[in-house]
Amino acid sequence: MADTALNGVDLDAIARLVDLTDALVKESLAAAAKRTNGGKGIDDEQAHCERLAYAATEVQAAKDLLAYARAVPSAEKDAAIDAMAGAFAGEVALRLKASIDAHLDEFGISEDRLAATLGAAEAKRTARAAASDAVIRAIGKHV
């Protein structure tokens, strides 16, 4: 059972999900720079800037984990590496979507933009499947 959940991770779909999260964080960082006048008014935006810093860190970690999963030769790859990269990317995308949805103005992302990116059917399907309980259980059993 564990092998079924670990096999067949589509790293190309995960890459598209990571690209979406990265694009939204970059857009949000640009919006934050404007809101804080290049950082001069950061005191007024502390809560959001901390939220955004965590999001940027998580997205970078998802990018790095995806790059690692792609770089390991298949003959040397542990069965869980792709699943771990996917699970983390899925969790990051789900958290980011929820955070943006709760703080649209602060992130500088419109509802339409969110719906067209992390709210799009493919992105939601990919994130949910990658971070599903079955995948997390399979990774745990494998490890």
mmCIF file of C-alpha atoms in Angstrom:
data_model
loop_
_atom_site.group_PDB
_atom_site.id
_atom_site.type_symbol
_atom_site.label_atom_id
_atom_site.label_comp_id
_atom_site.label_asym_id
_atom_site.label_seq_id
_atom_site.Cartn_x
_atom_site.Cartn_y
_atom_site.Cartn_z
ATOM 1 C CA MET A 1 0.000 0.000 0.000
ATOM 2 C CA ALA A 2 2.760 2.462 0.862
ATOM 3 C CA ASP A 3 4.419 1.981 -2.527
ATOM 4 C CA THR A 4 1.237 2.992 -4.355
ATOM 5 C CA ALA A 5 1.119 6.359 -2.595
ATOM 6 C CA LEU A 6 4.838 6.939 -3.160
ATOM 7 C CA ASN A 7 4.915 6.000 -6.820
ATOM 8 C CA GLY A 8 3.827 8.116 -9.711
ATOM 9 C CA VAL A 9 4.511 11.589 -8.329
ATOM 10 C CA ASP A 10 4.362 13.972 -11.276
ATOM 11 C CA LEU A 11 7.269 16.315 -10.633
ATOM 12 C CA ASP A 12 6.228 18.453 -13.609
ATOM 13 C CA ALA A 13 2.850 19.102 -11.952
ATOM 14 C CA ILE A 14 4.628 19.817 -8.674
ATOM 15 C CA ALA A 15 6.931 22.245 -10.508
ATOM 16 C CA ARG A 16 3.909 24.104 -11.907
ATOM 17 C CA LEU A 17 2.492 24.350 -8.380
ATOM 18 C CA VAL A 18 5.797 25.632 -7.008
ATOM 19 C CA ASP A 19 5.993 28.166 -9.851
ATOM 20 C CA LEU A 20 2.529 29.461 -8.945
ATOM 21 C CA THR A 21 3.430 29.843 -5.277
ATOM 22 C CA ASP A 22 6.701 31.530 -6.205
ATOM 23 C CA ALA A 23 4.956 33.990 -8.533
ATOM 24 C CA LEU A 24 2.389 34.932 -5.889
ATOM 25 C CA VAL A 25 5.057 35.459 -3.238
ATOM 26 C CA LYS A 26 7.082 37.642 -5.621
ATOM 27 C CA GLU A 27 3.968 39.692 -6.409
ATOM 28 C CA SER A 28 3.282 40.009 -2.696
ATOM 29 C CA LEU A 29 6.851 41.070 -1.951
ATOM 30 C CA ALA A 30 6.544 43.807 -4.583
ATOM 31 C CA ALA A 31 3.247 44.936 -3.049
ATOM 32 C CA ALA A 32 4.823 44.944 0.424
ATOM 33 C CA ALA A 33 7.733 47.039 -0.817
ATOM 34 C CA LYS A 34 5.235 49.636 -2.056
ATOM 35 C CA ARG A 35 3.154 49.472 1.139
ATOM 36 C CA THR A 36 6.229 49.983 3.306
ATOM 37 C CA ASN A 37 7.846 52.614 1.062
ATOM 38 C CA GLY A 38 10.786 50.342 0.374
ATOM 39 C CA GLY A 39 10.930 49.177 3.976
ATOM 40 C CA LYS A 40 10.815 52.614 5.617
ATOM 41 C CA GLY A 41 7.297 52.037 6.965
ATOM 42 C CA ILE A 42 7.848 48.427 7.955
ATOM 43 C CA ASP A 43 6.777 49.059 11.566
ATOM 44 C CA ASP A 44 3.192 49.558 10.405
ATOM 45 C CA GLU A 45 3.267 46.287 8.487
ATOM 46 C CA GLN A 46 5.127 44.018 10.929
ATOM 47 C CA ALA A 47 2.526 41.268 11.132
ATOM 48 C CA HIS A 48 2.207 40.970 7.384
ATOM 49 C CA CYS A 49 5.942 41.250 6.735
ATOM 50 C CA GLU A 50 6.555 38.345 9.110
ATOM 51 C CA ARG A 51 3.802 36.342 7.378
ATOM 52 C CA LEU A 52 5.343 37.140 4.003
ATOM 53 C CA ALA A 53 8.866 36.257 5.149
ATOM 54 C CA TYR A 54 7.684 32.820 6.251
ATOM 55 C CA ALA A 55 5.887 32.316 2.934
ATOM 56 C CA ALA A 56 8.978 33.331 0.956
ATOM 57 C CA THR A 57 11.149 30.981 3.008
ATOM 58 C CA GLU A 58 8.758 28.064 2.528
ATOM 59 C CA VAL A 59 8.522 28.656 -1.219
ATOM 60 C CA GLN A 60 12.304 28.732 -1.524
ATOM 61 C CA ALA A 61 12.516 25.482 0.446
ATOM 62 C CA ALA A 62 9.900 23.906 -1.857
ATOM 63 C CA LYS A 63 11.928 25.015 -4.897
ATOM 64 C CA ASP A 64 15.110 23.561 -3.416
ATOM 65 C CA LEU A 65 13.458 20.271 -2.472
ATOM 66 C CA LEU A 66 11.977 19.956 -5.967
ATOM 67 C CA ALA A 67 15.393 20.658 -7.513
ATOM 68 C CA TYR A 68 16.933 17.995 -5.277
ATOM 69 C CA ALA A 69 14.263 15.441 -6.220
ATOM 70 C CA ARG A 70 14.904 16.121 -9.894
ATOM 71 C CA ALA A 71 18.700 15.956 -9.516
ATOM 72 C CA VAL A 72 18.973 12.577 -7.781
ATOM 73 C CA PRO A 73 19.650 9.889 -10.380
ATOM 74 C CA SER A 74 16.783 7.406 -10.527
ATOM 75 C CA ALA A 75 19.120 4.513 -9.717
ATOM 76 C CA GLU A 76 20.048 6.226 -6.429
ATOM 77 C CA LYS A 77 16.670 7.712 -5.558
ATOM 78 C CA ASP A 78 14.845 6.686 -2.418
ATOM 79 C CA ALA A 79 11.198 5.943 -3.184
ATOM 80 C CA ALA A 80 9.964 8.732 -0.925
ATOM 81 C CA ILE A 81 12.017 11.652 -2.284
ATOM 82 C CA ASP A 82 9.551 12.708 -4.988
ATOM 83 C CA ALA A 83 6.630 12.226 -2.611
ATOM 84 C CA MET A 84 8.343 14.347 0.041
ATOM 85 C CA ALA A 85 9.004 17.126 -2.465
ATOM 86 C CA GLY A 86 5.378 16.957 -3.592
ATOM 87 C CA ALA A 87 3.948 16.823 -0.087
ATOM 88 C CA PHE A 88 5.911 19.836 1.045
ATOM 89 C CA ALA A 89 5.049 21.825 -2.087
ATOM 90 C CA GLY A 90 1.386 20.902 -1.644
ATOM 91 C CA GLU A 91 1.344 21.967 1.985
ATOM 92 C CA VAL A 92 3.085 25.257 1.147
ATOM 93 C CA ALA A 93 0.583 25.972 -1.623
ATOM 94 C CA LEU A 94 -2.402 25.177 0.597
ATOM 95 C CA ARG A 95 -1.079 27.373 3.433
ATOM 96 C CA LEU A 96 -0.245 30.228 1.079
ATOM 97 C CA LYS A 97 -3.658 30.106 -0.562
ATOM 98 C CA ALA A 98 -5.373 30.235 2.828
ATOM 99 C CA SER A 99 -3.159 33.064 4.031
ATOM 100 C CA ILE A 100 -3.681 35.141 0.899
ATOM 101 C CA ASP A 101 -7.420 34.498 1.012
ATOM 102 C CA ALA A 102 -7.542 35.734 4.616
ATOM 103 C CA HIS A 103 -5.372 38.809 3.900
ATOM 104 C CA LEU A 104 -6.012 39.814 0.270
ATOM 105 C CA ASP A 105 -5.289 43.507 0.763
ATOM 106 C CA GLU A 106 -2.066 42.915 2.647
ATOM 107 C CA PHE A 107 -0.755 40.473 0.055
ATOM 108 C CA GLY A 108 -1.849 42.769 -2.771
ATOM 109 C CA ILE A 109 -3.436 39.835 -4.595
ATOM 110 C CA SER A 110 -6.942 40.108 -5.998
ATOM 111 C CA GLU A 111 -9.560 37.413 -5.562
ATOM 112 C CA ASP A 112 -9.507 36.885 -9.333
ATOM 113 C CA ARG A 113 -5.726 36.420 -9.360
ATOM 114 C CA LEU A 114 -5.901 33.957 -6.479
ATOM 115 C CA ALA A 115 -8.713 32.047 -8.199
ATOM 116 C CA ALA A 116 -6.719 31.892 -11.442
ATOM 117 C CA THR A 117 -3.589 30.583 -9.748
ATOM 118 C CA LEU A 118 -3.776 28.552 -6.542
ATOM 119 C CA GLY A 119 -7.579 28.463 -6.784
ATOM 120 C CA ALA A 120 -7.533 26.917 -10.262
ATOM 121 C CA ALA A 121 -8.724 23.324 -10.523
ATOM 122 C CA GLU A 122 -5.348 21.843 -11.512
ATOM 123 C CA ALA A 123 -3.470 23.627 -8.721
ATOM 124 C CA LYS A 124 -6.020 22.590 -6.097
ATOM 125 C CA ARG A 125 -6.025 19.003 -7.338
ATOM 126 C CA THR A 126 -2.227 18.832 -7.375
ATOM 127 C CA ALA A 127 -1.830 20.380 -3.908
ATOM 128 C CA ARG A 128 -4.500 18.198 -2.336
ATOM 129 C CA ALA A 129 -3.193 14.987 -3.879
ATOM 130 C CA ALA A 130 0.438 15.751 -3.054
ATOM 131 C CA ALA A 131 -0.308 16.582 0.589
ATOM 132 C CA SER A 132 -2.974 13.942 1.151
ATOM 133 C CA ASP A 133 -3.071 11.901 4.328
ATOM 134 C CA ALA A 134 -2.377 8.760 2.280
ATOM 135 C CA VAL A 135 0.866 10.235 0.948
ATOM 136 C CA ILE A 136 1.948 11.498 4.370
ATOM 137 C CA ARG A 137 1.211 8.053 5.892
ATOM 138 C CA ALA A 138 3.131 6.319 3.100
ATOM 139 C CA ILE A 139 6.131 8.594 3.606
ATOM 140 C CA GLY A 140 6.001 7.908 7.345
ATOM 141 C CA LYS A 141 5.823 4.156 6.855
ATOM 142 C CA HIS A 142 8.658 4.243 4.350
ATOM 143 C CA VAL A 143 10.890 6.329 6.554
#
